[in-house]
Coordinates of C-alpha atoms in Angstrom, one line a residue:
X1 CA -0.1 0.2 0.2
X2 CA 2.1 2.0 -0.4
X3 CA 5.5 4.6 -0.9
X4 CA 4.0 7.5 -3.0
X5 CA 6.9 9.7 -5.1
X6 CA 6.5 13.4 -3.8
X7 CA 7.7 15.1 -7.0
X8 CA 5.1 13.8 -9.2
X9 CA 1.9 12.5 -7.1
X10 CA 0.3 16.0 -7.3
X11 CA -0.6 15.8 -10.6
X12 CA -1.4 12.3 -11.0
X13 CA -3.5 10.8 -8.2
X14 CA -6.5 13.3 -9.0
X15 CA -10.6 12.3 -8.4
X16 CA -11.2 13.2 -11.3
X17 CA -9.1 13.0 -14.7
X18 CA -10.8 15.9 -16.8
X19 CA -11.7 16.4 -20.3
X20 CA -8.9 13.7 -21.2
X21 CA -10.8 11.3 -23.7
X22 CA -10.3 7.3 -22.6
X23 CA -10.4 4.2 -24.4
X24 CA -13.6 2.5 -24.5
X25 CA -14.2 -1.2 -22.4
X26 CA -16.6 -3.4 -24.0
X27 CA -19.0 -5.3 -21.2
X28 CA -18.2 -8.5 -20.0
X29 CA -20.6 -11.1 -19.4
X30 CA -20.6 -11.4 -15.5
X31 CA -19.9 -16.1 -15.9
X32 CA -17.0 -15.1 -18.1
X33 CA -15.9 -12.7 -15.9
X34 CA -12.3 -13.5 -14.1
X35 CA -11.1 -10.8 -11.2
X36 CA -7.3 -11.6 -11.0
X37 CA -5.6 -10.2 -8.2
X38 CA -1.8 -10.3 -6.4
X39 CA -0.7 -10.0 -2.5
X40 CA 2.4 -9.6 -0.9
X41 CA 1.6 -11.6 2.1
X42 CA -1.2 -14.0 3.0
X43 CA -4.7 -13.4 4.3
X44 CA -4.2 -14.8 7.5
X45 CA -2.0 -11.8 7.9
X46 CA -4.6 -10.4 10.4
X47 CA -3.6 -7.3 9.0
X48 CA -3.2 -5.8 5.4
X49 CA -3.5 -9.6 2.9
X50 CA -6.3 -10.0 4.9
X51 CA -8.1 -6.6 4.4
X52 CA -7.2 -7.2 1.4
X53 CA -8.7 -10.2 1.2
X54 CA -12.3 -9.7 2.8
X55 CA -12.9 -6.7 0.6
X56 CA -12.4 -8.8 -2.9
X57 CA -14.6 -11.0 -1.3
X58 CA -17.7 -8.9 0.0
X59 CA -17.4 -8.1 -3.6
X60 CA -17.6 -11.1 -5.0
X61 CA -20.1 -12.4 -2.7
X62 CA -22.3 -8.9 -4.0
X63 CA -21.3 -9.5 -7.2
X64 CA -22.6 -13.2 -7.4
X65 CA -19.1 -14.2 -8.5
X66 CA -18.2 -18.0 -8.5
X67 CA -14.6 -18.6 -6.7
X68 CA -12.9 -19.9 -9.5
X69 CA -14.2 -16.8 -11.4
X70 CA -11.4 -14.7 -8.3
X71 CA -7.7 -15.6 -9.4
X72 CA -5.7 -15.0 -6.4
X73 CA -1.9 -14.8 -6.1
X74 CA -0.3 -15.1 -2.3
X75 CA 2.2 -14.0 -1.0
X76 CA 4.1 -12.3 -4.3
X77 CA 7.1 -10.5 -3.5
X78 CA 7.8 -7.0 -5.0
X79 CA 10.4 -8.3 -7.7
X80 CA 10.4 -10.2 -11.1
X81 CA 7.9 -13.4 -9.0
X82 CA 5.4 -10.1 -9.5
X83 CA 5.8 -10.2 -12.8
X84 CA 5.7 -13.8 -13.3
X85 CA 2.4 -14.0 -11.3
X86 CA 0.9 -10.8 -13.6
X87 CA 1.5 -13.1 -16.5
X88 CA -0.4 -16.0 -14.8
X89 CA -3.3 -13.9 -14.2
X90 CA -3.3 -12.5 -18.4
X91 CA -2.8 -16.3 -19.3
X92 CA -5.5 -17.5 -17.2
X93 CA -8.0 -15.1 -18.8
X94 CA -8.8 -12.8 -16.0
X95 CA -10.1 -9.6 -17.6
X96 CA -8.6 -7.3 -14.7
X97 CA -6.2 -7.3 -12.7
X98 CA -5.8 -5.5 -9.1
X99 CA -2.2 -5.7 -7.0
X100 CA -2.1 -4.9 -3.5
X101 CA 0.9 -3.9 -2.6
X102 CA 3.0 -0.5 -4.0
X103 CA 6.4 -2.6 -5.1
X104 CA 4.3 -4.1 -7.7
X105 CA 4.0 -0.8 -9.8
X106 CA 6.3 -1.0 -12.6
X107 CA 5.5 -4.4 -13.0
X108 CA 2.3 -3.4 -13.5
X109 CA 2.8 -0.8 -15.5
X110 CA 4.8 -2.7 -18.0
X111 CA 2.4 -5.2 -18.4
X112 CA -0.3 -2.4 -19.1
X113 CA 1.9 -1.3 -21.6
X114 CA 1.2 -4.8 -23.3
X115 CA -1.6 -6.0 -22.8
X116 CA -4.3 -3.4 -23.8
X117 CA -7.0 -5.4 -23.4
X118 CA -6.8 -6.1 -19.7
X119 CA -7.0 -3.1 -17.2
X120 CA -4.4 -3.1 -14.5
X121 CA -5.3 -1.3 -10.7
X122 CA -2.7 -1.2 -8.2
X123 CA -3.1 0.3 -4.4
X124 CA -1.5 3.3 -3.4
X125 CA 1.1 3.6 -6.3
X126 CA 1.2 6.9 -8.1
X127 CA 1.8 5.7 -12.0
X128 CA -1.2 4.8 -14.8
X129 CA -2.0 5.8 -17.6
X130 CA -4.7 6.8 -20.4
X131 CA -6.1 3.4 -21.4
X132 CA -5.5 -0.1 -19.0
X133 CA -4.4 1.3 -15.9
X134 CA -5.4 3.1 -12.8
X135 CA -3.8 3.5 -9.3
X136 CA -6.7 3.7 -5.9
X137 CA -6.6 4.5 -2.2
X138 CA -7.6 6.0 0.5
X139 CA -8.0 9.1 3.0
X140 CA -7.1 6.7 6.0
X141 CA -4.9 9.9 7.8
X142 CA -8.9 10.9 9.0
X143 CA -9.7 7.4 10.5
X144 CA -5.9 7.3 11.9
X145 CA -6.7 11.0 13.6
X146 CA -9.9 9.2 15.6
X147 CA -7.2 6.3 16.9
X148 CA -5.2 8.8 18.2
X149 CA -7.6 10.7 20.5
X150 CA -8.1 7.3 21.3
X151 CA -4.6 6.3 22.5
X152 CA -4.3 10.2 23.8
X153 CA -7.1 9.6 26.5
X154 CA -5.7 6.5 27.7
X155 CA -1.8 7.0 28.1
X156 CA -0.7 7.3 31.5
X157 CA 3.3 7.7 30.7
X158 CA 2.2 10.3 28.2
X159 CA 4.5 8.5 25.4
X160 CA 3.9 6.5 22.6
X161 CA 5.3 4.8 20.2
X162 CA 4.8 3.6 16.9
X163 CA 5.5 0.6 15.1
X164 CA 6.0 2.2 11.1
X165 CA 7.3 1.0 8.2
X166 CA 8.9 2.8 6.1
X167 CA 10.2 6.7 6.0
X168 CA 8.0 7.2 3.4
X169 CA 4.8 9.7 2.8
X170 CA 1.9 7.3 3.5
X171 CA 3.6 6.1 6.4
X172 CA 4.6 9.9 7.8
X173 CA 1.2 11.9 6.8
X174 CA -0.7 8.8 8.9
X175 CA 1.7 8.8 11.8
X176 CA 0.9 12.5 11.4
X177 CA -2.7 12.2 12.3
X178 CA -2.2 9.9 14.5
X179 CA -0.3 12.3 16.9
X180 CA -2.5 15.3 16.2
X181 CA -5.6 12.8 17.3
X182 CA -3.7 12.3 20.6
X183 CA -3.0 15.5 20.7
X184 CA -6.0 16.7 20.3
X185 CA -7.1 15.5 23.7
X186 CA -3.2 15.1 25.7
X187 CA -0.7 18.4 25.5
X188 CA 1.1 16.9 26.9
X189 CA 1.5 13.8 25.0
X190 CA 4.7 12.8 22.8
X191 CA 5.7 10.0 20.2
X192 CA 8.9 7.3 19.6
X193 CA 8.8 5.7 16.6
X194 CA 11.2 3.4 15.5
X195 CA 11.0 2.1 11.1
X196 CA 11.6 -1.1 10.4
X197 CA 12.0 -0.3 6.5
X198 CA 10.0 -3.6 5.6
X199 CA 5.9 -4.0 5.1
X200 CA 5.8 -7.1 6.4
X201 CA 8.2 -8.7 8.5
X202 CA 6.5 -10.1 12.1
X203 CA 10.1 -10.8 13.0
X204 CA 11.1 -7.1 13.0
X205 CA 8.2 -5.7 14.7
X206 CA 7.3 -7.8 17.1
X207 CA 11.3 -6.3 18.1
X208 CA 10.9 -2.5 17.4
X209 CA 7.3 -2.9 19.7
X210 CA 9.3 -4.8 22.4
X211 CA 12.2 -1.8 22.1
X212 CA 9.1 1.0 22.3
X213 CA 7.6 -0.6 25.2
X214 CA 11.1 -0.9 27.0
X215 CA 11.0 3.2 26.1
X216 CA 8.3 3.1 28.3
X217 CA 5.5 3.7 26.0
X218 CA 2.0 3.2 26.7
X219 CA 0.2 2.7 24.1
X220 CA 1.4 1.1 20.4
X221 CA 0.6 1.7 16.9
X222 CA 1.4 0.7 14.0
X223 CA 2.2 0.9 10.2
X224 CA 2.5 -2.5 9.2
X225 CA 1.3 -5.7 7.9
X226 CA 0.7 -7.9 11.1
X227 CA -0.8 -7.9 15.1
X228 CA 2.5 -8.3 16.3
X229 CA 2.9 -4.7 17.9
X230 CA -0.4 -5.4 19.6
X231 CA 0.7 -8.4 20.8
X232 CA 3.5 -7.0 22.2
X233 CA 1.9 -4.4 24.1
X234 CA -0.8 -7.4 25.5
X235 CA 1.8 -9.3 26.8
X236 CA 3.7 -5.8 28.3
X237 CA 0.5 -4.9 30.2
X238 CA -0.6 -1.8 28.5
X239 CA -2.2 -1.1 25.0
X240 CA -2.4 -0.9 21.2
X241 CA -4.2 0.6 18.1
X242 CA -4.2 -1.6 15.5
X243 CA -4.0 -1.4 11.5
X244 CA -5.8 -2.4 8.7
X245 CA -8.4 -5.0 10.3
X246 CA -10.0 -4.9 14.0
X247 CA -7.2 -6.4 16.0
X248 CA -8.9 -6.6 19.2
X249 CA -9.3 -10.6 18.6
X250 CA -5.4 -10.7 18.3
X251 CA -5.1 -8.9 22.1
X252 CA -8.2 -8.9 23.7
X253 CA -7.1 -6.9 27.1
X254 CA -4.7 -4.4 25.1
X255 CA -6.1 -3.4 21.6
X256 CA -7.9 0.4 21.6
X257 CA -8.8 0.5 18.4
X258 CA -7.7 0.6 14.7
X259 CA -7.8 2.3 11.7
X260 CA -9.6 -0.7 9.1
X261 CA -10.0 -0.5 5.1
X262 CA -13.3 -1.7 3.8
X263 CA -11.7 -2.2 0.4
X264 CA -15.1 -3.9 -0.6
X265 CA -15.9 -0.6 -1.9
X266 CA -13.7 -0.4 -4.2
X267 CA -13.0 -3.8 -5.6
X268 CA -17.5 -3.9 -6.4
X269 CA -17.7 -0.6 -8.1
X270 CA -14.8 -1.6 -10.1
X271 CA -15.6 -5.0 -11.3
X272 CA -19.1 -3.9 -11.6
X273 CA -17.8 -1.6 -14.3
X274 CA -16.0 -4.1 -16.1
X275 CA -18.8 -5.4 -16.3
X276 CA -21.3 -2.7 -17.2
X277 CA -18.2 -1.9 -20.0
X278 CA -18.2 1.6 -18.1
X279 CA -14.1 1.5 -16.7
X280 CA -12.3 4.1 -16.8
X281 CA -9.0 4.1 -15.8
X282 CA -9.0 7.1 -13.8
X283 CA -7.2 7.1 -10.3
X284 CA -9.6 7.0 -7.3
X285 CA -8.7 8.5 -3.4
X286 CA -11.8 7.8 -0.8
X287 CA -12.2 8.5 2.6
X288 CA -14.4 7.7 5.3
X289 CA -17.5 10.0 3.7
X290 CA -17.4 7.2 0.9
X291 CA -16.6 4.0 3.4
X292 CA -13.5 3.2 2.0
X293 CA -11.7 3.8 5.5
X294 CA -13.2 3.4 9.2
X295 CA -12.7 2.6 13.0
X296 CA -13.2 -0.5 14.1
X297 CA -15.2 -0.4 17.1
X298 CA -14.1 1.2 19.9
X299 CA -13.0 -1.3 22.6
X300 CA -13.9 -1.8 26.0
X301 CA -10.4 -0.8 26.7
X302 CA -10.6 2.3 25.9
X303 CA -11.1 5.3 28.5
X304 CA -14.1 7.1 29.7
X305 CA -15.6 9.1 27.3
X306 CA -13.5 7.6 24.2
X307 CA -16.2 6.7 22.3
X308 CA -18.5 10.3 22.7
X309 CA -15.0 12.1 22.0
X310 CA -14.1 9.8 18.7
X311 CA -18.1 10.9 17.5
X312 CA -18.3 14.3 17.7
X313 CA -15.3 14.6 16.0
X314 CA -15.6 11.8 13.4
X315 CA -19.3 13.9 12.5
X316 CA -16.4 16.7 12.0
X317 CA -15.0 14.6 9.2
X318 CA -17.5 13.5 7.8
X319 CA -19.3 16.9 6.8
X320 CA -16.5 18.4 5.8
X321 CA -16.1 21.0 8.9
X322 CA -12.9 19.9 10.2
X323 CA -10.1 18.8 7.9
X324 CA -7.1 17.1 10.3
X325 CA -4.5 18.7 9.0
X326 CA -5.4 22.3 9.8
X327 CA -2.5 25.0 10.8
X328 CA -1.0 26.1 12.2
X329 CA 1.1 22.5 12.1
X330 CA 4.8 22.4 12.9
X331 CA 6.9 19.6 12.2
X332 CA 9.7 18.3 15.1
X333 CA 12.9 20.8 13.4
X334 CA 10.6 23.8 14.1
X335 CA 9.7 24.6 10.5
X336 CA 5.3 25.7 9.6
X337 CA 4.9 23.1 8.0
X338 CA 0.7 24.6 7.8
X339 CA 0.3 28.5 8.3
X340 CA -2.5 29.0 11.3
X341 CA -6.4 29.0 8.9
X342 CA -4.3 27.1 6.3
X343 CA -6.1 23.2 5.4
X344 CA -4.2 20.8 3.2
X345 CA -6.0 19.4 0.5
X346 CA -5.9 15.1 0.4
X347 CA -3.6 16.0 -2.5
X348 CA -1.5 17.8 -0.3
X349 CA -1.8 15.4 2.1
X350 CA -0.4 12.6 0.6
X351 CA 2.5 14.2 -0.5
X352 CA 4.1 15.0 3.7
X353 CA 7.2 13.7 4.2
X354 CA 8.0 16.0 7.5
X355 CA 7.4 14.7 11.5
X356 CA 5.0 16.3 14.1
X357 CA 6.9 18.6 16.5
X358 CA 6.6 16.1 19.8
X359 CA 7.5 13.2 17.5
X360 CA 11.5 11.5 18.3
X361 CA 12.2 8.8 15.8
X362 CA 14.0 6.2 17.8

């Protein structure tokens, strides 16, 4: 879900493609449809791949597709294995292929040129064309902010910890949103982040969480693919906010709440468009208002008043009254990044690669 190239994202990740004349795809008889999916992990990770797979299953049920119409490639690394998987899906007759990790982008771009009759849809990247290749993602920072409120109200040490994949815009603006949510209800809070430099590695995720717990962090959040950070928090007797899917089951005594993805919102719409012959290579960015991003149920581990405060701010986000990145915002090097009276647009937020004042890289 992945890395965003700052220099070009504002030009390519848009909600509308203006007056560009797109190529038309013929309708596909539903019984003849085959949908290809490429996952970086396994559906059992209880996090990132699990969330995508739940979205694919929701799409399958909503559209009435059979199991043999959904062809899935699991545990595909972001290298030549991706090209192999994509070619196999083309050869198996897939009319549309979803690639669910950032590192698949270049391979999908190349094969889209080679197979213009096949639709390639890529999660989180910045490349696309005007024929058969688009990207899709969501305003997850909205749900991150709400999760931060839960953390800020729960912490007793005022020291939050964050296990982060990589120092990239997608990770860093999400982290900022979470921290700003915490700080909105607890001005004294600080946060230490540790980068693992990998999207999926249960061992490294656990080690980073343990290191943060050893520093005295009593609420752990994450931008990683598995539930290991929340499990580490439970074993330490403190608290955690998961990611991608509700992780309460994995750490019932520790989990507070999680920003989650309802990928079925996009997959169902996109595949229906393929069936109808109305699919266009438009880049998609949806949020809580459209139902793509959400917050998991607030657990009983949360502090008193958490549910009410989150409901209040969520209503402001959904109505457009509150935009999360509202100035003034200063980064952790003392620079004013968002001036007072200014609110960043979604496209501007997706370029944020600085960390808020109060966040330290450990």
